[in-house]
PDB file of C-alpha atoms and ligand atoms in Angstrom:
ATOM      1  CA  UNK A 237     -37.343 120.341-119.857  1.00  0.00           C
ATOM      2  CA  UNK A 238     -34.829 118.845-122.254  1.00  0.00           C
ATOM      3  CA  UNK A 239     -35.077 115.566-122.672  1.00  0.00           C
ATOM      4  CA  UNK A 240     -31.978 113.038-123.998  1.00  0.00           C
ATOM      5  CA  UNK A 241     -33.640 111.285-127.218  1.00  0.00           C
ATOM      6  CA  UNK A 242     -30.934 108.613-127.279  1.00  0.00           C
ATOM      7  CA  UNK A 243     -27.671 107.801-127.949  1.00  0.00           C
ATOM      8  CA  UNK A 244     -24.991 107.465-130.591  1.00  0.00           C
ATOM      9  CA  UNK A 245     -21.250 105.930-129.989  1.00  0.00           C
ATOM     10  CA  UNK A 246     -18.956 106.599-133.262  1.00  0.00           C
ATOM     11  CA  UNK A 247     -15.435 106.699-134.585  1.00  0.00           C
ATOM     12  CA  UNK A 248     -14.190 109.685-135.560  1.00  0.00           C
ATOM     13  CA  UNK A 249     -11.701 108.686-138.442  1.00  0.00           C
ATOM     14  CA  UNK A 250     -10.267 111.518-140.508  1.00  0.00           C
ATOM     15  CA  UNK A 251     -10.519 109.846-143.756  1.00  0.00           C
ATOM     16  CA  UNK A 252     -14.186 109.352-143.337  1.00  0.00           C
ATOM     17  CA  UNK A 253     -14.061 113.231-143.971  1.00  0.00           C
ATOM     18  CA  UNK A 254     -11.933 113.107-146.767  1.00  0.00           C
ATOM     19  CA  UNK A 255     -14.231 110.383-148.025  1.00  0.00           C
ATOM     20  CA  UNK A 256     -17.072 111.786-147.585  1.00  0.00           C
ATOM     21  CA  UNK A 257     -15.428 115.257-149.736  1.00  0.00           C
ATOM     22  CA  UNK A 258     -15.013 113.452-152.984  1.00  0.00           C
ATOM     23  CA  UNK A 259     -18.322 111.460-153.245  1.00  0.00           C
ATOM     24  CA  UNK A 260     -16.949 108.675-155.839  1.00  0.00           C
ATOM     25  CA  UNK A 261     -15.276 107.032-153.014  1.00  0.00           C
ATOM     26  CA  UNK A 262     -18.640 106.028-151.032  1.00  0.00           C
ATOM     27  CA  UNK A 263     -19.237 103.454-153.495  1.00  0.00           C
ATOM     28  CA  UNK A 264     -15.971 102.219-153.865  1.00  0.00           C
ATOM     29  CA  UNK A 265     -15.245  98.151-152.096  1.00  0.00           C
ATOM     30  CA  UNK A 266     -12.950  99.837-149.540  1.00  0.00           C
ATOM     31  CA  UNK A 267     -16.018 102.580-148.125  1.00  0.00           C
ATOM     32  CA  UNK A 268     -19.135 100.721-148.983  1.00  0.00           C
ATOM     33  CA  UNK A 269     -20.286  98.430-145.934  1.00  0.00           C
ATOM     34  CA  UNK A 270     -18.383 101.144-143.622  1.00  0.00           C
ATOM     35  CA  UNK A 271     -21.248 104.048-144.994  1.00  0.00           C
ATOM     36  CA  UNK A 272     -23.662 101.504-145.539  1.00  0.00           C
ATOM     37  CA  UNK A 273     -23.855 101.337-140.897  1.00  0.00           C
ATOM     38  CA  UNK A 274     -24.675 104.500-140.659  1.00  0.00           C
ATOM     39  CA  UNK A 275     -27.392 104.318-143.038  1.00  0.00           C
ATOM     40  CA  UNK A 276     -29.516 103.141-139.848  1.00  0.00           C
ATOM     41  CA  UNK A 277     -28.315 105.599-137.891  1.00  0.00           C
ATOM     42  CA  UNK A 278     -29.441 108.719-140.278  1.00  0.00           C
ATOM     43  CA  UNK A 279     -32.923 106.837-140.294  1.00  0.00           C
ATOM     44  CA  UNK A 280     -33.255 107.199-136.522  1.00  0.00           C
ATOM     45  CA  UNK A 281     -32.509 110.775-136.567  1.00  0.00           C
ATOM     46  CA  UNK A 282     -34.681 111.598-139.144  1.00  0.00           C
ATOM     47  CA  UNK A 283     -37.234 109.845-136.600  1.00  0.00           C
ATOM     48  CA  UNK A 284     -36.187 111.386-133.269  1.00  0.00           C
ATOM     49  CA  UNK A 285     -35.478 114.773-134.597  1.00  0.00           C
ATOM     50  CA  UNK A 286     -32.956 115.654-131.913  1.00  0.00           C
ATOM     51  CA  UNK A 287     -32.722 119.959-130.995  1.00  0.00           C
ATOM     52  CA  UNK A 288     -29.509 119.723-130.185  1.00  0.00           C
ATOM     53  CA  UNK A 289     -25.958 117.442-129.890  1.00  0.00           C
ATOM     54  CA  UNK A 290     -23.924 117.255-128.152  1.00  0.00           C
ATOM     55  CA  UNK A 291     -20.766 115.454-128.890  1.00  0.00           C
ATOM     56  CA  UNK A 292     -18.148 114.724-126.991  1.00  0.00           C
ATOM     57  CA  UNK A 293     -14.851 114.575-128.604  1.00  0.00           C
ATOM     58  CA  UNK A 294     -10.725 114.785-128.119  1.00  0.00           C
ATOM     59  CA  UNK A 295      -8.986 117.338-129.389  1.00  0.00           C
ATOM     60  CA  UNK A 296      -5.617 116.077-131.537  1.00  0.00           C
ATOM     61  CA  UNK A 297      -4.141 119.319-131.413  1.00  0.00           C
ATOM     62  CA  UNK A 298      -5.917 121.831-133.050  1.00  0.00           C
ATOM     63  CA  UNK A 299      -7.495 124.040-130.211  1.00  0.00           C
ATOM     64  CA  UNK A 300      -5.209 122.424-127.229  1.00  0.00           C
ATOM     65  CA  UNK A 301      -1.651 122.130-128.013  1.00  0.00           C
ATOM     66  CA  UNK A 302       0.578 119.395-125.674  1.00  0.00           C
ATOM     67  CA  UNK A 303       1.099 123.229-123.524  1.00  0.00           C
ATOM     68  CA  UNK A 304      -2.373 123.512-122.530  1.00  0.00           C
ATOM     69  CA  UNK A 305      -4.696 120.990-122.316  1.00  0.00           C
ATOM     70  CA  UNK A 306      -7.551 120.366-120.122  1.00  0.00           C
ATOM     71  CA  UNK A 307      -8.857 117.208-118.377  1.00  0.00           C
ATOM     72  CA  UNK A 308     -12.433 118.451-119.568  1.00  0.00           C
ATOM     73  CA  UNK A 309     -13.693 120.978-121.975  1.00  0.00           C
ATOM     74  CA  UNK A 310     -17.349 122.597-123.091  1.00  0.00           C
ATOM     75  CA  UNK A 311     -18.098 124.975-125.874  1.00  0.00           C
ATOM     76  CA  UNK A 312     -19.991 127.493-124.629  1.00  0.00           C
ATOM     77  CA  UNK A 313     -20.436 129.200-127.955  1.00  0.00           C
ATOM     78  CA  UNK A 314     -23.002 130.453-130.434  1.00  0.00           C
ATOM     79  CA  UNK A 315     -20.564 129.248-133.033  1.00  0.00           C
ATOM     80  CA  UNK A 316     -18.040 126.714-133.651  1.00  0.00           C
ATOM     81  CA  UNK A 317     -15.444 126.338-137.026  1.00  0.00           C
ATOM     82  CA  UNK A 318     -12.985 123.727-137.995  1.00  0.00           C
ATOM     83  CA  UNK A 319      -9.814 124.374-139.456  1.00  0.00           C
ATOM     84  CA  UNK A 320      -7.045 122.709-141.235  1.00  0.00           C
ATOM     85  CA  UNK A 321      -5.574 120.593-138.840  1.00  0.00           C
ATOM     86  CA  UNK A 322      -3.398 118.801-141.036  1.00  0.00           C
ATOM     87  CA  UNK A 323      -5.463 115.950-142.467  1.00  0.00           C
ATOM     88  CA  UNK A 324      -6.757 117.728-145.787  1.00  0.00           C
ATOM     89  CA  UNK A 325      -9.938 118.527-144.554  1.00  0.00           C
ATOM     90  CA  UNK A 326     -12.690 120.622-146.084  1.00  0.00           C
ATOM     91  CA  UNK A 327     -13.992 123.513-144.094  1.00  0.00           C
ATOM     92  CA  UNK A 328     -17.613 123.143-143.210  1.00  0.00           C
ATOM     93  CA  UNK A 329     -20.521 124.767-143.239  1.00  0.00           C
ATOM     94  CA  UNK A 330     -19.954 126.736-139.330  1.00  0.00           C
ATOM     95  CA  UNK A 331     -21.824 124.677-136.620  1.00  0.00           C
ATOM     96  CA  UNK A 332     -24.090 127.017-134.528  1.00  0.00           C
ATOM     97  CA  UNK A 333     -24.094 126.368-130.979  1.00  0.00           C
ATOM     98  CA  UNK A 334     -26.262 127.186-127.884  1.00  0.00           C
ATOM     99  CA  UNK A 335     -24.014 129.496-125.630  1.00  0.00           C
ATOM    100  CA  UNK A 336     -27.202 129.474-123.112  1.00  0.00           C
ATOM    101  CA  UNK A 337     -27.791 125.538-122.766  1.00  0.00           C
ATOM    102  CA  UNK A 338     -23.842 125.204-122.683  1.00  0.00           C
ATOM    103  CA  UNK A 339     -23.547 127.516-120.224  1.00  0.00           C
ATOM    104  CA  UNK A 340     -26.486 125.595-118.356  1.00  0.00           C
ATOM    105  CA  UNK A 341     -24.415 122.120-118.279  1.00  0.00           C
ATOM    106  CA  UNK A 342     -21.480 123.808-117.335  1.00  0.00           C
ATOM    107  CA  UNK A 343     -22.640 124.859-114.246  1.00  0.00           C
ATOM    108  CA  UNK A 344     -24.766 121.792-112.916  1.00  0.00           C
ATOM    109  CA  UNK A 345     -21.386 120.091-114.000  1.00  0.00           C
ATOM    110  CA  UNK A 346     -19.613 122.010-112.094  1.00  0.00           C
ATOM    111  CA  UNK A 347     -21.650 121.815-109.290  1.00  0.00           C
ATOM    112  CA  UNK A 348     -21.555 118.573-109.426  1.00  0.00           C
ATOM    113  CA  UNK A 349     -17.648 118.196-109.237  1.00  0.00           C
ATOM    114  CA  UNK A 350     -17.004 118.062-112.486  1.00  0.00           C
ATOM    115  CA  UNK A 351     -14.349 121.290-112.855  1.00  0.00           C
ATOM    116  CA  UNK A 352     -14.850 121.803-116.235  1.00  0.00           C
ATOM    117  CA  UNK A 353     -12.480 124.250-118.749  1.00  0.00           C
ATOM    118  CA  UNK A 354     -14.820 126.927-120.253  1.00  0.00           C
ATOM    119  CA  UNK A 355     -14.322 127.597-123.911  1.00  0.00           C
ATOM    120  CA  UNK A 356     -15.886 130.880-125.423  1.00  0.00           C
ATOM    121  CA  UNK A 357     -14.166 130.163-128.382  1.00  0.00           C
ATOM    122  CA  UNK A 358     -13.215 126.956-129.704  1.00  0.00           C
ATOM    123  CA  UNK A 359     -12.234 125.753-132.979  1.00  0.00           C
ATOM    124  CA  UNK A 360     -13.309 121.968-133.230  1.00  0.00           C
ATOM    125  CA  UNK A 361     -11.240 118.929-135.060  1.00  0.00           C
ATOM    126  CA  UNK A 362     -12.092 116.401-137.156  1.00  0.00           C
ATOM    127  CA  UNK A 363     -13.086 114.115-133.495  1.00  0.00           C
ATOM    128  CA  UNK A 364     -15.851 116.529-134.062  1.00  0.00           C
ATOM    129  CA  UNK A 365     -16.757 117.064-137.275  1.00  0.00           C
ATOM    130  CA  UNK A 366     -16.404 113.850-138.866  1.00  0.00           C
ATOM    131  CA  UNK A 367     -19.027 112.449-136.376  1.00  0.00           C
ATOM    132  CA  UNK A 368     -21.279 115.409-137.121  1.00  0.00           C
ATOM    133  CA  UNK A 369     -20.663 114.606-141.306  1.00  0.00           C
ATOM    134  CA  UNK A 370     -21.945 110.914-140.749  1.00  0.00           C
ATOM    135  CA  UNK A 371     -25.060 112.386-138.894  1.00  0.00           C
ATOM    136  CA  UNK A 372     -26.011 114.903-140.986  1.00  0.00           C
ATOM    137  CA  UNK A 373     -23.379 115.852-143.649  1.00  0.00           C
ATOM    138  CA  UNK A 374     -25.980 114.491-146.362  1.00  0.00           C
ATOM    139  CA  UNK A 375     -28.442 117.338-145.694  1.00  0.00           C
ATOM    140  CA  UNK A 376     -28.604 120.725-146.874  1.00  0.00           C
ATOM    141  CA  UNK A 377     -26.846 122.871-143.424  1.00  0.00           C
ATOM    142  CA  UNK A 378     -26.500 121.184-139.737  1.00  0.00           C
ATOM    143  CA  UNK A 379     -30.190 120.479-138.710  1.00  0.00           C
ATOM    144  CA  UNK A 380     -28.749 120.298-135.510  1.00  0.00           C
ATOM    145  CA  UNK A 381     -27.691 122.976-132.874  1.00  0.00           C
ATOM    146  CA  UNK A 382     -23.728 121.396-131.302  1.00  0.00           C
ATOM    147  CA  UNK A 383     -22.182 121.811-128.188  1.00  0.00           C
ATOM    148  CA  UNK A 384     -18.528 120.313-128.174  1.00  0.00           C
ATOM    149  CA  UNK A 385     -17.178 118.561-125.051  1.00  0.00           C
ATOM    150  CA  UNK A 386     -13.362 118.016-125.319  1.00  0.00           C
ATOM    151  CA  UNK A 387     -11.657 115.442-123.190  1.00  0.00           C
ATOM    152  CA  UNK A 388      -8.266 114.334-122.702  1.00  0.00           C
ATOM    153  CA  UNK A 389      -6.728 111.431-124.266  1.00  0.00           C
ATOM    154  CA  UNK A 390      -3.634 112.715-125.237  1.00  0.00           C
ATOM    155  CA  UNK A 391      -1.673 114.207-122.911  1.00  0.00           C
ATOM    156  CA  UNK A 392      -0.836 111.716-119.791  1.00  0.00           C
ATOM    157  CA  UNK A 393      -2.705 111.323-117.337  1.00  0.00           C
ATOM    158  CA  UNK A 394      -6.133 111.086-119.135  1.00  0.00           C
ATOM    159  CA  UNK A 395      -9.176 111.008-116.961  1.00  0.00           C
ATOM    160  CA  UNK A 396     -10.086 107.449-115.905  1.00  0.00           C
ATOM    161  CA  UNK A 397     -12.881 104.943-117.679  1.00  0.00           C
ATOM    162  CA  UNK A 398     -14.613 105.310-113.861  1.00  0.00           C
ATOM    163  CA  UNK A 399     -14.329 109.055-114.476  1.00  0.00           C
ATOM    164  CA  UNK A 400     -15.842 109.268-117.784  1.00  0.00           C
ATOM    165  CA  UNK A 401     -18.971 107.208-117.172  1.00  0.00           C
ATOM    166  CA  UNK A 402     -19.546 108.801-113.932  1.00  0.00           C
ATOM    167  CA  UNK A 403     -19.471 112.159-115.718  1.00  0.00           C
ATOM    168  CA  UNK A 404     -21.942 111.301-118.355  1.00  0.00           C
ATOM    169  CA  UNK A 405     -24.219 110.217-115.360  1.00  0.00           C
ATOM    170  CA  UNK A 406     -23.556 114.290-114.064  1.00  0.00           C
ATOM    171  CA  UNK A 407     -24.479 114.796-117.145  1.00  0.00           C
ATOM    172  CA  UNK A 408     -27.801 113.024-117.746  1.00  0.00           C
ATOM    173  CA  UNK A 409     -28.992 115.435-114.637  1.00  0.00           C
ATOM    174  CA  UNK A 410     -27.273 118.357-116.159  1.00  0.00           C
ATOM    175  CA  UNK A 411     -29.337 118.381-119.863  1.00  0.00           C
ATOM    176  CA  UNK A 412     -32.555 117.082-117.931  1.00  0.00           C
ATOM    177  CA  UNK A 413     -32.490 120.212-115.726  1.00  0.00           C
ATOM    178  CA  UNK A 414     -32.623 122.282-118.056  1.00  0.00           C
ATOM    179  CA  UNK A 415     -35.743 124.183-118.782  1.00  0.00           C
ATOM    180  CA  UNK A 416     -36.129 124.503-122.345  1.00  0.00           C
ATOM    181  CA  UNK A 417     -38.493 121.475-124.341  1.00  0.00           C
ATOM    182  CA  UNK A 418     -35.076 120.154-126.179  1.00  0.00           C
ATOM    183  CA  UNK A 419     -34.310 116.939-127.490  1.00  0.00           C
ATOM    184  CA  UNK A 420     -30.583 116.023-126.902  1.00  0.00           C
ATOM    185  CA  UNK A 421     -28.592 113.631-128.711  1.00  0.00           C
ATOM    186  CA  UNK A 422     -25.409 112.773-126.883  1.00  0.00           C
ATOM    187  CA  UNK A 423     -22.282 111.427-129.311  1.00  0.00           C
ATOM    188  CA  UNK A 424     -19.657 109.868-127.777  1.00  0.00           C
ATOM    189  CA  UNK A 425     -17.052 109.437-130.702  1.00  0.00           C
ATOM    190  CA  UNK A 426     -13.660 107.790-131.294  1.00  0.00           C
ATOM    191  CA  UNK A 427     -12.408 104.787-130.551  1.00  0.00           C
ATOM    192  CA  UNK A 428     -12.064 101.737-131.419  1.00  0.00           C
ATOM    193  CA  UNK A 429      -9.089 100.136-131.138  1.00  0.00           C
ATOM    194  CA  UNK A 430      -5.840 101.533-132.453  1.00  0.00           C
ATOM    195  CA  UNK A 431      -2.392 103.445-132.765  1.00  0.00           C
ATOM    196  CA  UNK A 432      -0.958 104.924-135.005  1.00  0.00           C
ATOM    197  CA  UNK A 433       2.720 105.008-134.087  1.00  0.00           C
ATOM    198  CA  UNK A 434       5.863 103.315-132.354  1.00  0.00           C
ATOM    199  CA  UNK A 435       5.867  99.610-132.146  1.00  0.00           C
ATOM    200  CA  UNK A 436       2.694  98.526-132.297  1.00  0.00           C
ATOM    201  CA  UNK A 437       1.848 101.390-134.827  1.00  0.00           C
ATOM    202  CA  UNK A 438      -1.557  99.392-136.504  1.00  0.00           C
ATOM    203  CA  UNK A 439      -3.270  97.306-133.693  1.00  0.00           C
ATOM    204  CA  UNK A 440      -6.306  96.567-134.296  1.00  0.00           C
ATOM    205  CA  UNK A 441      -8.001  94.297-131.540  1.00  0.00           C
ATOM    206  CA  UNK A 442     -11.565  92.908-133.023  1.00  0.00           C
ATOM    207  CA  UNK A 443     -12.358  90.944-129.785  1.00  0.00           C
ATOM    208  CA  UNK A 444     -11.766  93.750-127.335  1.00  0.00           C
ATOM    209  CA  UNK A 445     -13.260  96.115-129.769  1.00  0.00           C
ATOM    210  CA  UNK A 446     -16.390  93.310-129.946  1.00  0.00           C
ATOM    211  CA  UNK A 447     -16.437  93.256-125.996  1.00  0.00           C
ATOM    212  CA  UNK A 448     -16.485  97.065-125.538  1.00  0.00           C
ATOM    213  CA  UNK A 449     -19.424  97.481-127.590  1.00  0.00           C
ATOM    214  CA  UNK A 450     -21.492  94.852-125.777  1.00  0.00           C
ATOM    215  CA  UNK A 451     -20.088  96.142-122.663  1.00  0.00           C
ATOM    216  CA  UNK A 452     -21.206  99.731-123.228  1.00  0.00           C
ATOM    217  CA  UNK A 453     -24.752  98.548-124.270  1.00  0.00           C
ATOM    218  CA  UNK A 454     -25.146  96.347-122.084  1.00  0.00           C
ATOM    219  CA  UNK A 455     -22.499  96.441-119.119  1.00  0.00           C
ATOM    220  CA  UNK A 456     -20.785  99.468-119.006  1.00  0.00           C
ATOM    221  CA  UNK A 457     -19.324  98.609-115.616  1.00  0.00           C
ATOM    222  CA  UNK A 458     -17.296  95.965-117.506  1.00  0.00           C
ATOM    223  CA  UNK A 459     -15.279  98.474-119.574  1.00  0.00           C
ATOM    224  CA  UNK A 460     -15.231 101.069-116.513  1.00  0.00           C
ATOM    225  CA  UNK A 461     -13.797  99.147-114.225  1.00  0.00           C
ATOM    226  CA  UNK A 462     -10.800  98.717-116.302  1.00  0.00           C
ATOM    227  CA  UNK A 463      -7.313 101.601-115.792  1.00  0.00           C
ATOM    228  CA  UNK A 464      -6.412 103.238-118.746  1.00  0.00           C
ATOM    229  CA  UNK A 465      -2.895 101.070-119.019  1.00  0.00           C
ATOM    230  CA  UNK A 466      -5.286  98.406-119.346  1.00  0.00           C
ATOM    231  CA  UNK A 467      -7.456  99.760-122.410  1.00  0.00           C
ATOM    232  CA  UNK A 468      -3.713 100.909-123.721  1.00  0.00           C
ATOM    233  CA  UNK A 469      -2.804  97.028-124.017  1.00  0.00           C
ATOM    234  CA  UNK A 470      -5.947  95.603-125.333  1.00  0.00           C
ATOM    235  CA  UNK A 471      -6.865  99.095-127.803  1.00  0.00           C
ATOM    236  CA  UNK A 472      -4.057 100.998-128.549  1.00  0.00           C
ATOM    237  CA  UNK A 473      -3.033 103.783-127.653  1.00  0.00           C
ATOM    238  CA  UNK A 474      -5.471 105.552-129.429  1.00  0.00           C
ATOM    239  CA  UNK A 475      -8.010 102.653-128.839  1.00  0.00           C
ATOM    240  CA  UNK A 476      -8.128 104.763-125.143  1.00  0.00           C
ATOM    241  CA  UNK A 477     -10.238 107.592-126.806  1.00  0.00           C
ATOM    242  CA  UNK A 478     -13.106 104.359-126.396  1.00  0.00           C
ATOM    243  CA  UNK A 479     -13.483 106.009-122.810  1.00  0.00           C
ATOM    244  CA  UNK A 480     -15.513 109.037-124.387  1.00  0.00           C
ATOM    245  CA  UNK A 481     -18.016 106.277-124.881  1.00  0.00           C
ATOM    246  CA  UNK A 482     -19.023 105.629-121.278  1.00  0.00           C
ATOM    247  CA  UNK A 483     -19.838 109.379-120.861  1.00  0.00           C
ATOM    248  CA  UNK A 484     -22.456 108.852-123.798  1.00  0.00           C
ATOM    249  CA  UNK A 485     -23.381 105.937-122.085  1.00  0.00           C
ATOM    250  CA  UNK A 486     -23.837 107.290-118.318  1.00  0.00           C
ATOM    251  CA  UNK A 487     -26.206 109.908-119.958  1.00  0.00           C
ATOM    252  CA  UNK A 488     -28.401 107.127-120.875  1.00  0.00           C
ATOM    253  CA  UNK A 489     -30.515 104.926-117.822  1.00  0.00           C
ATOM    254  CA  UNK A 490     -29.037 101.950-116.869  1.00  0.00           C
ATOM    255  CA  UNK A 491     -30.981  99.796-118.959  1.00  0.00           C
ATOM    256  CA  UNK A 492     -30.817 100.667-122.768  1.00  0.00           C
ATOM    257  CA  UNK A 493     -32.147  99.734-126.811  1.00  0.00           C
ATOM    258  CA  UNK A 494     -29.731  99.553-128.926  1.00  0.00           C
ATOM    259  CA  UNK A 495     -31.325 100.551-131.873  1.00  0.00           C
ATOM    260  CA  UNK A 496     -28.626 100.257-133.806  1.00  0.00           C
ATOM    261  CA  UNK A 497     -24.556  98.659-134.404  1.00  0.00           C
ATOM    262  CA  UNK A 498     -22.338  97.839-136.355  1.00  0.00           C
ATOM    263  CA  UNK A 499     -19.015  97.541-136.695  1.00  0.00           C
ATOM    264  CA  UNK A 500     -16.254  97.336-139.543  1.00  0.00           C
ATOM    265  CA  UNK A 501     -11.992  97.008-139.430  1.00  0.00           C
ATOM    266  CA  UNK A 502      -9.729  98.281-140.807  1.00  0.00           C
ATOM    267  CA  UNK A 503     -10.749 101.791-141.958  1.00  0.00           C
ATOM    268  CA  UNK A 504      -7.622 103.568-141.672  1.00  0.00           C
ATOM    269  CA  UNK A 505      -5.755 102.689-139.214  1.00  0.00           C
ATOM    270  CA  UNK A 506      -8.790 102.075-137.181  1.00  0.00           C
ATOM    271  CA  UNK A 507     -11.271  99.512-136.195  1.00  0.00           C
ATOM    272  CA  UNK A 508     -14.813 101.330-137.156  1.00  0.00           C
ATOM    273  CA  UNK A 509     -17.689 101.201-134.820  1.00  0.00           C
ATOM    274  CA  UNK A 510     -21.204 102.612-134.609  1.00  0.00           C
ATOM    275  CA  UNK A 511     -23.887 102.331-132.197  1.00  0.00           C
ATOM    276  CA  UNK A 512     -27.411 103.918-131.538  1.00  0.00           C
ATOM    277  CA  UNK A 513     -29.080 103.234-128.049  1.00  0.00           C
ATOM    278  CA  UNK A 514     -32.546 104.342-126.697  1.00  0.00           C
ATOM    279  CA  UNK A 515     -33.621 104.108-122.736  1.00  0.00           C
ATOM    280  CA  UNK A 516     -35.333 101.465-122.380  1.00  0.00           C
ATOM    281  CA  UNK A 517     -38.349 102.878-120.452  1.00  0.00           C
TER     282      UNK A 517
HETATM  283  C1  DHB B 856      -7.073 107.806-137.421  1.00  0.00           C
HETATM  284  C2  DHB B 856      -8.449 107.300-136.014  1.00  0.00           C
HETATM  285  C3  DHB B 856      -8.009 108.811-135.049  1.00  0.00           C
HETATM  286  O1  DHB B 856      -9.423 108.178-133.944  1.00  0.00           O
HETATM  287  C4  DHB B 856      -7.588 109.676-135.500  1.00  0.00           C
HETATM  288  O2  DHB B 856      -7.923 110.812-134.418  1.00  0.00           O
HETATM  289  C5  DHB B 856      -6.449 110.211-136.278  1.00  0.00           C
HETATM  290  C6  DHB B 856      -6.703 109.231-137.426  1.00  0.00           C
HETATM  291  C7  DHB B 856      -6.765 107.148-138.338  1.00  0.00           C
HETATM  292  O3  DHB B 856      -6.915 106.160-138.426  1.00  0.00           O
HETATM  293  O4  DHB B 856      -6.464 106.951-139.374  1.00  0.00           O
HETATM  294 FE1   FE B 857      -8.914 110.129-132.639  1.00  0.00          FE
END
């Protein structure tokens, strides 16, 4: 049976993709502490050797535009590519998917009353690509298959934090009912506090980011009980991306061990956090 080896949450800032494409920036004082925070994540991944990554992210207008935005969408293809989305990010090696596993997840989630949009073709943007690069970009070729799982955090009304946590619970059932022996890691991307436009552009709320990290580890109910308006008040309009961390958290057991926790602000416009969690038992 497929097994969840753990979960990772990380911000997905496009400037990171450019810094990675330009090796020089990595030892720059601006970047060093941020990138150092990912070394333990890479070590953990090298130890647990997942076969598949389910990458929960939001599309920012590359595959879906404001005219048609699904609340939840899953990629059911055998490969995915990124494309120019306006951040000057390079075209990366194609990501290998696992269509059969995607269809199983779609079937199980829809049976559990999460009515997903099914995408047999999907372009993936920085929300998916930057976390993949942070985890595995230092290796020759992608060592995992990847399944994109897109959540609408852009065009209101958005799904609630509580709905995202419940989706995580359903995702766990979906994964653990797949008969193949696969090791699966779930990535929840986006966040932490940031606002890219309007009067509060540049907002970062370190205290709220700390509370969110603690909540995702120890008390997901705390974040799940907030409305999106309350989250946006604290974390900024784009900071609401943090609700996707709850999908990863919901896929794990009630008690988890934090293998790694790191935070650095600001990176670009954002409070940048990364967590590695494993089931406690
Ligand atoms: C930034 C952060 C994001 O999450 C995003 O999607 C785009 C830009 C930023 O901090 O610049
Ligand atoms: Fe984003």
